[in-house]
Tab-separated table of C-alpha atoms in Angstrom:
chain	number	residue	atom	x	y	z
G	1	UNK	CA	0.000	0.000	0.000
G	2	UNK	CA	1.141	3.113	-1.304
G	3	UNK	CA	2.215	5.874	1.986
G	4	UNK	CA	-0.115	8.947	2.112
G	5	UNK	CA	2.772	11.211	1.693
G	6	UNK	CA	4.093	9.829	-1.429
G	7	UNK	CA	0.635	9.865	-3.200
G	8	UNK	CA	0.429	13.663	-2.423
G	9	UNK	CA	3.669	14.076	-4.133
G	10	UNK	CA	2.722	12.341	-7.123
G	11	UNK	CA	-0.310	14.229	-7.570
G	12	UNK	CA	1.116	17.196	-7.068
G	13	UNK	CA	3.775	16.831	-9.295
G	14	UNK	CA	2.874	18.345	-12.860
G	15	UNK	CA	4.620	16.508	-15.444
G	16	UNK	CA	4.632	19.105	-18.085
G	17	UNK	CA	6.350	21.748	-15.676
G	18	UNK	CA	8.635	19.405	-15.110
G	19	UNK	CA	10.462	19.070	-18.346
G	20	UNK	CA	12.081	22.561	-17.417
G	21	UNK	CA	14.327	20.264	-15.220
G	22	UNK	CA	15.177	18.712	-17.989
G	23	UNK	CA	16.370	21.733	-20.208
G	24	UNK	CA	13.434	21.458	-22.059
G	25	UNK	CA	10.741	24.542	-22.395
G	26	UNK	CA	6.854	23.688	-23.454
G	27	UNK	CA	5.650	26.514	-25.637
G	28	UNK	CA	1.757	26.290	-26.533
G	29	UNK	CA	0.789	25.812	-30.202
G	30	UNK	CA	-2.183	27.766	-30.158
G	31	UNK	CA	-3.880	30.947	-29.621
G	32	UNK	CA	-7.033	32.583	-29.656
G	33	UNK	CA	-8.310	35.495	-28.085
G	34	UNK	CA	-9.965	34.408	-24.719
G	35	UNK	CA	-6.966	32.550	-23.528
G	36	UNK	CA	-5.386	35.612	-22.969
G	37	UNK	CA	-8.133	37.584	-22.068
G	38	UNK	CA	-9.457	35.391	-18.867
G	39	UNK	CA	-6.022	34.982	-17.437
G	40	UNK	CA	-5.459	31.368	-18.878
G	41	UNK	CA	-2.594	32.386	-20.525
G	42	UNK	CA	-0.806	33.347	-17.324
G	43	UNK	CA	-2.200	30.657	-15.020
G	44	UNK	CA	-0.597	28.109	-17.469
G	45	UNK	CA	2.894	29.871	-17.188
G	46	UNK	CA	2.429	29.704	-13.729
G	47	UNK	CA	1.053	26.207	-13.030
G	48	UNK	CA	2.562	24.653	-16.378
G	49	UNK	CA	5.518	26.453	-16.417
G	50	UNK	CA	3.902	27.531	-20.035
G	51	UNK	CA	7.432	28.971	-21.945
G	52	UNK	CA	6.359	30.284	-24.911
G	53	UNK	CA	3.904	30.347	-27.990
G	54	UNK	CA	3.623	29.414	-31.904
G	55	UNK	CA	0.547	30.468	-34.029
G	56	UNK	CA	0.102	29.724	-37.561
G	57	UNK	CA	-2.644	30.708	-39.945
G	58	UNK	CA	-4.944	27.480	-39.442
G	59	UNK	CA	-4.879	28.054	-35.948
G	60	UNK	CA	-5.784	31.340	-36.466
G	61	UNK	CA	-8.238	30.405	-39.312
G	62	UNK	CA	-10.034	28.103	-36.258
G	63	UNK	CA	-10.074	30.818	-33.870
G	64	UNK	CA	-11.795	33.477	-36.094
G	65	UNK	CA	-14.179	30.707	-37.796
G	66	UNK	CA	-15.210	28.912	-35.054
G	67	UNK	CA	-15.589	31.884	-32.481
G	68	UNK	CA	-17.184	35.349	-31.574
G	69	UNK	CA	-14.064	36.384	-29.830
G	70	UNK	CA	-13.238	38.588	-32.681
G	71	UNK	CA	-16.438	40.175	-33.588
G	72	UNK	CA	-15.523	43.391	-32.013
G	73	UNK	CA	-12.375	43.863	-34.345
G	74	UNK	CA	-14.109	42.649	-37.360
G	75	UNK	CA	-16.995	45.043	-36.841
G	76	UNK	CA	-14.180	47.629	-36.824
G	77	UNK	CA	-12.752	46.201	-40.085
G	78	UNK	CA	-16.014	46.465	-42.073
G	79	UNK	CA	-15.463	50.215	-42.421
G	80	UNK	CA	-11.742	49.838	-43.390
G	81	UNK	CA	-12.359	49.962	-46.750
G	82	UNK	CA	-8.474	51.115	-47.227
G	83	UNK	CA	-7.630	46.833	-46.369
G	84	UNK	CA	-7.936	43.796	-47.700
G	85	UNK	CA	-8.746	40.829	-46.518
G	86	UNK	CA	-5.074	40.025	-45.622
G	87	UNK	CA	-4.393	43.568	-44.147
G	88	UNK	CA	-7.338	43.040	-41.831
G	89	UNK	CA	-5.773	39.458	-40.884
G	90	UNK	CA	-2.965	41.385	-40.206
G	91	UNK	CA	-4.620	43.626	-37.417
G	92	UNK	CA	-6.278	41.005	-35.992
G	93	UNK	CA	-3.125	38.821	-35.416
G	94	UNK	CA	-0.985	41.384	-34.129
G	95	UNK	CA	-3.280	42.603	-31.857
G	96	UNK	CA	-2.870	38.905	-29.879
G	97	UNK	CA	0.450	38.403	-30.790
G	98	UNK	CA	1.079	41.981	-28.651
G	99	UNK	CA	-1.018	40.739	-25.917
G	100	UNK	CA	0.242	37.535	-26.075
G	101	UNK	CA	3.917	38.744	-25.681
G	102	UNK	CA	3.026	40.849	-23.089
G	103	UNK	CA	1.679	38.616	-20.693
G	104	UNK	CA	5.022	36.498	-21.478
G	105	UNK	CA	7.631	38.957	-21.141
G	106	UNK	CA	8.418	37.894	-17.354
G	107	UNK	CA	9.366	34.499	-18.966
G	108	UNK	CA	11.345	36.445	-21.935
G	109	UNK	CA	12.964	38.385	-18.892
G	110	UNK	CA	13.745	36.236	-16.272
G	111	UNK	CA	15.190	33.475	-19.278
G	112	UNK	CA	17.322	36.216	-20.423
G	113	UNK	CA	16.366	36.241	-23.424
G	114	UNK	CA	16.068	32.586	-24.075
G	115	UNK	CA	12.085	31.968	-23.598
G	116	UNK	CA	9.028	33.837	-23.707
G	117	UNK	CA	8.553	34.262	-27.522
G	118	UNK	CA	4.950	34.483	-29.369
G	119	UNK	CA	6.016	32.997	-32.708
G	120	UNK	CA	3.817	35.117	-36.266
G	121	UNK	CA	4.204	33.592	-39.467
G	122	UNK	CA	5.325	35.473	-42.673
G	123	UNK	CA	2.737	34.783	-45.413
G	124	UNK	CA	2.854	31.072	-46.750
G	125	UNK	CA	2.331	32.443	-50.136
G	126	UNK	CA	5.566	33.682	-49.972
G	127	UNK	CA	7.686	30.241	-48.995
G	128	UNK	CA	9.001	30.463	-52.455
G	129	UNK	CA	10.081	33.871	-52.946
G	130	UNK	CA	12.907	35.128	-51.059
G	131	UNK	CA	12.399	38.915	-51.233
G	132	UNK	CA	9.502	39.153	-50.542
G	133	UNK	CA	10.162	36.957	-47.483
G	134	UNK	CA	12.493	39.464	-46.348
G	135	UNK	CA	10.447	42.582	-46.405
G	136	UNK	CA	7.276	40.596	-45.470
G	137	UNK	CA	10.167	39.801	-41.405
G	138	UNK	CA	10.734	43.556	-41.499
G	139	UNK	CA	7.851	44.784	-41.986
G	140	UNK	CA	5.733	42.152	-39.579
G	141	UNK	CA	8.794	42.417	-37.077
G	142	UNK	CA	8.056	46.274	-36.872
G	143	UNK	CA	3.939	46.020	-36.640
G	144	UNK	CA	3.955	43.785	-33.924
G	145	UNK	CA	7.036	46.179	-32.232
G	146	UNK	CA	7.971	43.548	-29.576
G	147	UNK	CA	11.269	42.293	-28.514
G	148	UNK	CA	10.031	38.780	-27.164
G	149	UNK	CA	8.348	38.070	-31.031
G	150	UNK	CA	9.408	35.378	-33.298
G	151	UNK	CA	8.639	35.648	-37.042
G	152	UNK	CA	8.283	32.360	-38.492
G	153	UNK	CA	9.785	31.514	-42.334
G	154	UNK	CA	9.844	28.221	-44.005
G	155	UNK	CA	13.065	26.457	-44.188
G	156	UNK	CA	12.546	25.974	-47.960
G	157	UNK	CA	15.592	26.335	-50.418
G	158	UNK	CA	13.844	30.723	-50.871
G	159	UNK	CA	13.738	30.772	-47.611
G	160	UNK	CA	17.585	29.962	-46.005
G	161	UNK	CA	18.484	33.572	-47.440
G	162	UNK	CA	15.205	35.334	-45.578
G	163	UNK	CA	16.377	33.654	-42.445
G	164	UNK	CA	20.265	34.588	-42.603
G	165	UNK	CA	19.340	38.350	-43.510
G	166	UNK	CA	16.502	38.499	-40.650
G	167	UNK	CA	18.697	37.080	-38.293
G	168	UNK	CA	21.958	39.550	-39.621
G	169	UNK	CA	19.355	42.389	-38.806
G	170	UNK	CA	18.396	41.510	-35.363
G	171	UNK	CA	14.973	40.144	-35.809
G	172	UNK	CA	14.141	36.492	-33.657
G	173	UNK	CA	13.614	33.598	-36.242
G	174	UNK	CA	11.342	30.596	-35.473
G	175	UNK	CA	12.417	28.148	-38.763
G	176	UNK	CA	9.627	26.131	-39.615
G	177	UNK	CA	8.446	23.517	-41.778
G	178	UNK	CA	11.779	21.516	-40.956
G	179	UNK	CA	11.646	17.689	-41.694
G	180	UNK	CA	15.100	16.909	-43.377
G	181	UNK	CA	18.506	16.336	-41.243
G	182	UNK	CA	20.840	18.071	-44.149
G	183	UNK	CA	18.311	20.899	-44.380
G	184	UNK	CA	18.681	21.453	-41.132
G	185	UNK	CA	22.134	21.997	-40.757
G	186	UNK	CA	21.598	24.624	-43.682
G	187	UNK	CA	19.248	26.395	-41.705
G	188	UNK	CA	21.339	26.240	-38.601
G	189	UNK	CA	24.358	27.568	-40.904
G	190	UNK	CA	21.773	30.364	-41.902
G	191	UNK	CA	21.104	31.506	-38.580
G	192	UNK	CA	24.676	31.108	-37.344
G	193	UNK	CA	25.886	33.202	-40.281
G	194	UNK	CA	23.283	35.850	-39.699
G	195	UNK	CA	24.630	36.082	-36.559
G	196	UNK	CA	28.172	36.940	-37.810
G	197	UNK	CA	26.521	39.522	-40.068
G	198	UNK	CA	24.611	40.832	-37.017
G	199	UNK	CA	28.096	40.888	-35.123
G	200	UNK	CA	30.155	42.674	-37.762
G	201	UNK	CA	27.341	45.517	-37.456
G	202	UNK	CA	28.071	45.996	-33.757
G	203	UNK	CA	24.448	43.814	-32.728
G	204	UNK	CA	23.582	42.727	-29.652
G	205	UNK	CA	23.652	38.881	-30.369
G	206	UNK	CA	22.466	38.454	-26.326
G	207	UNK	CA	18.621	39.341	-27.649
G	208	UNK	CA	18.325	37.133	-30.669
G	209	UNK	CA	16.270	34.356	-30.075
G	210	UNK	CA	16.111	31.454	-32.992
G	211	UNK	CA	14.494	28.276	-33.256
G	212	UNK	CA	14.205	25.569	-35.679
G	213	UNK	CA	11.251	23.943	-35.771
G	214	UNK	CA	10.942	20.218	-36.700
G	215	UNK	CA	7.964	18.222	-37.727
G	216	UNK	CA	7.813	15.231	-36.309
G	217	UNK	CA	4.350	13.037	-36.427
G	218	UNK	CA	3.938	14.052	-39.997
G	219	UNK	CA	6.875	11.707	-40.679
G	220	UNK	CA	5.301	8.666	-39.162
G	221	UNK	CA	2.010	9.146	-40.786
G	222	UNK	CA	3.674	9.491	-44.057
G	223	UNK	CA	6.515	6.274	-43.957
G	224	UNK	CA	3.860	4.353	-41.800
G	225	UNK	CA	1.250	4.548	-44.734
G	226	UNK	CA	4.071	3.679	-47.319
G	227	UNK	CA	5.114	0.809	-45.258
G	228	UNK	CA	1.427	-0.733	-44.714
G	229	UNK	CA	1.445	-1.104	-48.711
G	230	UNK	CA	4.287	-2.631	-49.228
G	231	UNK	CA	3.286	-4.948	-46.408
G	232	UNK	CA	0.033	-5.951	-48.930
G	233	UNK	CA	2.734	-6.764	-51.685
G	234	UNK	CA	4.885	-9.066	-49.658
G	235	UNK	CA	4.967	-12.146	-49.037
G	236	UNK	CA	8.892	-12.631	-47.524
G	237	UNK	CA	8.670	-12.951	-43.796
G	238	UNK	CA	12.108	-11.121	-43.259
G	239	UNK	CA	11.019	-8.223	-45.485
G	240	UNK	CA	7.630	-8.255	-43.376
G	241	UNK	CA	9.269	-8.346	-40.214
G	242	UNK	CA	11.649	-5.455	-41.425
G	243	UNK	CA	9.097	-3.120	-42.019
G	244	UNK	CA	6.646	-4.133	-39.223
G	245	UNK	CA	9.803	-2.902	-37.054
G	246	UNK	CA	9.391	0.459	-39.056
G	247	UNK	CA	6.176	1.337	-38.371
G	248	UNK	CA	6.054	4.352	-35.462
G	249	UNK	CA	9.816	4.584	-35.026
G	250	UNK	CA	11.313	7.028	-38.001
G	251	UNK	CA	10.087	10.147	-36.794
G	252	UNK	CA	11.810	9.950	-33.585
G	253	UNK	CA	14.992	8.282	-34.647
G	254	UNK	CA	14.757	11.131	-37.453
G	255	UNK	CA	14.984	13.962	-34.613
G	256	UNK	CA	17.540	12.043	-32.308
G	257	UNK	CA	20.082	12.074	-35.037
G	258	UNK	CA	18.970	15.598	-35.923
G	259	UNK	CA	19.912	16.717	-31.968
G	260	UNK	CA	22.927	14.964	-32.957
G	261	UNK	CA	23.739	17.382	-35.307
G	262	UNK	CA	22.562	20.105	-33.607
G	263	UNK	CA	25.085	19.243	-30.334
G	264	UNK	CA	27.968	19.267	-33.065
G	265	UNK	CA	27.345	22.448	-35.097
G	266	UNK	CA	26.535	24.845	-32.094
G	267	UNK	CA	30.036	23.936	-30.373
G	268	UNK	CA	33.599	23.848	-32.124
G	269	UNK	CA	36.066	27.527	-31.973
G	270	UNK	CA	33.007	29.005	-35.167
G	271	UNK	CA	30.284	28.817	-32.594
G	272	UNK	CA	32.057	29.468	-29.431
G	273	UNK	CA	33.440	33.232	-30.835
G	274	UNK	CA	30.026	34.087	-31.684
G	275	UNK	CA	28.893	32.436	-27.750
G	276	UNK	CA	31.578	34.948	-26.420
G	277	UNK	CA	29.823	37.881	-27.284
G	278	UNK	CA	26.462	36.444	-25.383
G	279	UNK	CA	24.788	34.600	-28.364
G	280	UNK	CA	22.392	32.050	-27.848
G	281	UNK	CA	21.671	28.627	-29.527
G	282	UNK	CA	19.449	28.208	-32.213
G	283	UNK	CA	17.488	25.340	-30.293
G	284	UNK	CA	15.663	22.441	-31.822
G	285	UNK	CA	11.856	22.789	-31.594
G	286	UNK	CA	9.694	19.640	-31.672
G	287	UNK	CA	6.728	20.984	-33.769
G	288	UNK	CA	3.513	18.769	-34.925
G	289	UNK	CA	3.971	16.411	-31.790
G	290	UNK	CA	0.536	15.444	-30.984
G	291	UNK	CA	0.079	11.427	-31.976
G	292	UNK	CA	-2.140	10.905	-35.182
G	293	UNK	CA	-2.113	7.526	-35.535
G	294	UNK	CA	-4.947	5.974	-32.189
G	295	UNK	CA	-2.788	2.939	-31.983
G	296	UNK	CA	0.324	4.960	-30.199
G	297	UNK	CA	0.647	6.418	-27.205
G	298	UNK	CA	-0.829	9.894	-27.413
G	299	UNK	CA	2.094	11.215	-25.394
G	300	UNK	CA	4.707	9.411	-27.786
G	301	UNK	CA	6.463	12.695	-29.096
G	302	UNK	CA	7.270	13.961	-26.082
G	303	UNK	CA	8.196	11.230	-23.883
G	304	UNK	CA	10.704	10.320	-26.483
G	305	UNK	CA	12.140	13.482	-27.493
G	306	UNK	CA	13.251	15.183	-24.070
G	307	UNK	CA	16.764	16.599	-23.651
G	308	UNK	CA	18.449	19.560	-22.651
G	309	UNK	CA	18.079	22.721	-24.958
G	310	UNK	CA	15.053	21.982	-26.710
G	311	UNK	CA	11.766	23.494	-26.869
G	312	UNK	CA	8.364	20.798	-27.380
G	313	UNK	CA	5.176	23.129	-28.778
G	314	UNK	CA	2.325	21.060	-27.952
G	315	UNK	CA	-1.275	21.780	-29.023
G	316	UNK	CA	-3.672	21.814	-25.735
G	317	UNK	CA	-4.858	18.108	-26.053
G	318	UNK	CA	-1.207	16.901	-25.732
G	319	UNK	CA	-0.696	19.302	-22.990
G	320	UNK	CA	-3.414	18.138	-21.152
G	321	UNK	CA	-2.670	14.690	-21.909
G	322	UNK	CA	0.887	14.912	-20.837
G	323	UNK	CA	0.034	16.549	-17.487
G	324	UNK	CA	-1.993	13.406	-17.053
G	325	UNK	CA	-0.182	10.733	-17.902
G	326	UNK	CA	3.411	11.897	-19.137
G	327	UNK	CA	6.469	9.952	-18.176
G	328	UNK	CA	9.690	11.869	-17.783
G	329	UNK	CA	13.047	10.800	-18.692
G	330	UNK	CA	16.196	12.002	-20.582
G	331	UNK	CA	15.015	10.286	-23.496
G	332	UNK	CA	16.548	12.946	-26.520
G	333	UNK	CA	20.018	11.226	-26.277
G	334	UNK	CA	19.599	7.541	-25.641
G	335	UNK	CA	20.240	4.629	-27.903
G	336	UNK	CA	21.593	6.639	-30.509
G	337	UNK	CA	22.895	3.954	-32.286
G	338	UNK	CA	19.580	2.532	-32.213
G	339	UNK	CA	17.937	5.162	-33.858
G	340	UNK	CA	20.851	5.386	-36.592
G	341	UNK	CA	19.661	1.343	-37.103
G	342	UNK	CA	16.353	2.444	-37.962
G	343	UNK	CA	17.426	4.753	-40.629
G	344	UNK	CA	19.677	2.250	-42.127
G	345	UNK	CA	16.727	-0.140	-42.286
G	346	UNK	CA	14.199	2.244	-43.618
G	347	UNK	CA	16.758	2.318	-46.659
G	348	UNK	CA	17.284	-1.454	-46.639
G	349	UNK	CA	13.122	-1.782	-46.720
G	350	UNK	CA	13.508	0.475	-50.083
G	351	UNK	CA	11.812	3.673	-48.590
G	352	UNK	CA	14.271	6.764	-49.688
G	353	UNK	CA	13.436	9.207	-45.974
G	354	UNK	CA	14.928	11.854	-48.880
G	355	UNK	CA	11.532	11.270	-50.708
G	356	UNK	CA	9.787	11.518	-48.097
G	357	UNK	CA	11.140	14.221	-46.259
G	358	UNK	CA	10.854	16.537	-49.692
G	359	UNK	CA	7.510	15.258	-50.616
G	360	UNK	CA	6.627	16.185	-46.725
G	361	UNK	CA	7.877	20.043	-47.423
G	362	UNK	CA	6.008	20.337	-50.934
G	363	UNK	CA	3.061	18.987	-49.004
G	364	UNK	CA	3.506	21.543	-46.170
G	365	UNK	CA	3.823	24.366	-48.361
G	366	UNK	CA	0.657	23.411	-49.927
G	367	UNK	CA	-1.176	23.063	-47.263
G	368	UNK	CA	-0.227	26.417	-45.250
G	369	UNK	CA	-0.981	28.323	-48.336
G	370	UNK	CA	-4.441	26.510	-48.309
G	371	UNK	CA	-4.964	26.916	-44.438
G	372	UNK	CA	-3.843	30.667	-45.285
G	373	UNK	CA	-6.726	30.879	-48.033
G	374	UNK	CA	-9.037	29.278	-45.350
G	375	UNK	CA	-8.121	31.886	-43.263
G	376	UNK	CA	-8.604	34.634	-45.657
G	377	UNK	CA	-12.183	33.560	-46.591
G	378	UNK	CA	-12.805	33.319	-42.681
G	379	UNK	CA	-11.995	37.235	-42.212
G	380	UNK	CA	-13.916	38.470	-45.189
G	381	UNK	CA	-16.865	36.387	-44.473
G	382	UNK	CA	-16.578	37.799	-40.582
G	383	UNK	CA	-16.494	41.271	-41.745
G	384	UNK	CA	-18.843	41.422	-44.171
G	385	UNK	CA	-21.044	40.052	-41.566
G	386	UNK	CA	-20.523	42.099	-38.857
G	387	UNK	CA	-20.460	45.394	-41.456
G	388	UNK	CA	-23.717	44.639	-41.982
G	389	UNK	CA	-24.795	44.264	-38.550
G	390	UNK	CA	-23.270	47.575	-38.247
C-alpha cells in the first residue's frame, strides 16, 4: 500500500512543468483570443511552467471561424475599406500576438532572453520567394514592435536567405516547416551566419532568439502509410518483419540524429566566438507532436524526445494529456545507435526518408498556403457580416 505522503507528491507533481528540469521549455501551439483575455494564458505559465507560444494561420483560421471572440475587431474592419482581406488578418493577429507577448515577457525576462517568444508567421504564399520573405520579417517584425516576437519563415531552399538576412538584422527567427537532417544543418548555418553579419554591425547577439522547428508526427504518418502497402505486396517474412519494425519509429529516430547534429554544429572555436559575445543557440523545436495515428501512445512525441536545450510546442490536447499521464526521462540522447539502425533499415526496406522528407515540405507548403486561403475567406466572411450588422 502506497504511503499517504508519497501519493500527495505524485499528484502534485505536474509533469509538463517538469520538463524545465530537464532543459526542455513547453511553448503552446495555439492561440485565440480568450486565452489571454481570462487569465489562462498566465495561469498556465504559472502552473505549467507555459514557456512560450507558436501560431500559424490554421490556428488562427479556427479561432476566427469557429468563435465570436473577434467580432468586435471585425466590426471595426467592415469600415476599413483602405484593407484587404489580408491587411485586416494582419490587425487582428498582431493585436494577440502583442497581448500575447506581453503577458510572457516575465518568462522572456527572467530566461534572459532565451524563452518567452509568441512565434507570427510570414505569409505562406511567400515560402518560395525570397524577397519578398524578407520585407514581409521587417515589416511584420516592426507592426507587432515587440522584442520577445518570433517571425516564423519556411526552411525551404527561398527561404535559407530570408532567415540569414533576418537574423543579420536583429529580428528572432522561429524556422519552420523543418523535416530533413541536411536541411537542417543549412538552416542552422543560416542563422549562425546571420549572426556573424549581425556581429560585424556591432548587434547585440544576447537578444536574438532562434528556433528551428521540426515536424515530427507528420513523418510517421507518411513512412507508416508507405510501409502498410508494401506490407500488402509481400509475401517474404524477413522483409515483413523489417518493415513491421518500421512502423512508429522514423520520426523519432529522425529527430535524435537531428539533436545529434545540432550538439555538433553549435560547439567547435566558429560557434564558441560568436557564444563569447552572449549569443544564444538556435534550439531544436519539436513541432507537430501530438500522436495521429490511435494505436500509439498519445504522449509518444514527447516522452521520447526530451533533452536539454530543446523546446516541445504542444497543441492543448497533448498538454493536457501529458500533465496526465506523461512519463519523464532524458530520453533525446539515448540509444543513438539505435535510432541510426532504424534509418539504415528504412533504406534497406527500399523507402528513400529523402523522398519523403521533400515530398513532406512540398506537401507543407501546400497546405499552409491553403490553411492561409481558409483563413482569408474566414476574415472576409466575418467582416462582411458584422459590417452589416453595423
Amino acid at each position: 500500500m502506497q504511503p499517504t505522503g508519497v501519493l500527495e507528491t505524485s499528484k502534485a507533481t505536474n509533469p509538463v512543468k517538469e520538463l524545465l528540469k530537464y532543459g526542455q521549455s513547453m511553448w503552446l501551439d495555439y492561440i485565440r483570443r480568450d486565452l489571454i483575455t481570462s487569465g489562462k494564458l498566465k495561469a498556465m505559465i504559472e502552473e505549467d511552467g507555459l514557456r512560450g507560444m507558436t501560431s500559424n494561420p490554421s490556428i488562427f483560421e479556427k479561432a476566427i471561424a469557429e468563435s465570436s471572440l473577434y467580432d468586435d475587431i471585425l466590426k471595426t474592419l467592415a469600415t476599413r475599406s483602405d484593407l484587404d482581406a489580408t491587411g485586416r488578418f494582419e490587425l487582428i493577429a498582431i493585436r494577440d500576438i502583442q497581448d500575447a507577448s506581453d503577458v510572457l515577457r516575465p518568462v522572456y525576462e527572467s530566461s534572459k532572453w532565451r524563452d518567452g517568444y509568441v512565434s507570427l508567421e510570414v505569409s505562406p504564399l511567400l515560402a518560395l520567394k525570397t524577397q519578398e520573405t524578407i520585407d514581409e520579417a521587417r515589416r511584420l517584425w516592426k507592426a507587432v514592435n515587440r522584442e520577445n516576437v518570433m517571425i516564423k519563415i519556411p526552411g525551404t531552399a527561398e527561404g535559407l536567405p530570408a532567415i540569414r538576412q533576418a537574423i543579420g538584422e536583429g529580428i528572432n527567427v522561429n524556422v519552420t516547416l523543418l523535416f530533413a537532417q541536411d536541411v537542417y544543418e543549412k538552416v542552422a548555418e543560416a542563422h549562425i551566419a546571420g549572426l556573424e553579419d549581425l556581429a560585424k554591425r556591432g548587434g547585440n547577439l544576447k537578444k536574438i532568439g532562434g528556433v528551428a522547428s521540426f515536424f515530427i508526427s507528420r513523418i510517421d504518418s507518411l513512412v507508416d502509410s508507405i510501409v502498410n502497402d508494401k506490407l500488402k505486396t509481400t509475401t517474404d517474412p524477413q522483409q515483413q518483419a523489417l518493415l513491421k519494425s518500421l512502423l512508429g519509429k522514423v520520426a523519432i529516430a529522425n529527430g535524435r540524429l537531428t539533436y545529434q547534429r545540432y550538439q555538433r554544429i553549435f560547439s567547435g572555436p566558429r560557434w564558441q566566438a560568436l557564444a563569447a559575445q552572449g549569443a544564444q543557440t538556435q534550439r531544436v523545436l519539436w513541432a507537430s507532436t501530438s500522436t495521429k495515428n490511435p494505436a500509439y501512445r498519445d504522449v509518444m512525441y514527447v516522452e521520447e524526445l526530451i533533452g536539454p536545450d530543446t523546446v516541445n510546442t504542444m497543441p492543448p490536447a497533448t498538454i493536457d494529456a501529458f500533465r496526465d499521464h506523461g512519463k519523464l526521462r532524458n530520453s533525446l540522447t539515448e540509444d543513438v545507435a539505435g535510432a541510426q539502425k532504424v534509418m539504415d533499415d528504412l533504406a534497406k526496406a527500399g523507402i528513400s526518408i529523402k523522398d519523403v522528407t521533400t515530398k513532406l515540405t512540398d506537401d507543407g507548403v501546400k497546405l499552409f498556403a491553403d490553411a492561409f486561403h481558409k483563413l482569408l475567406a474566414a476574415v472576409e466572411k466575418g467582416t462582411q457580416s458584422k459590417g452589416k450588422i453595423a
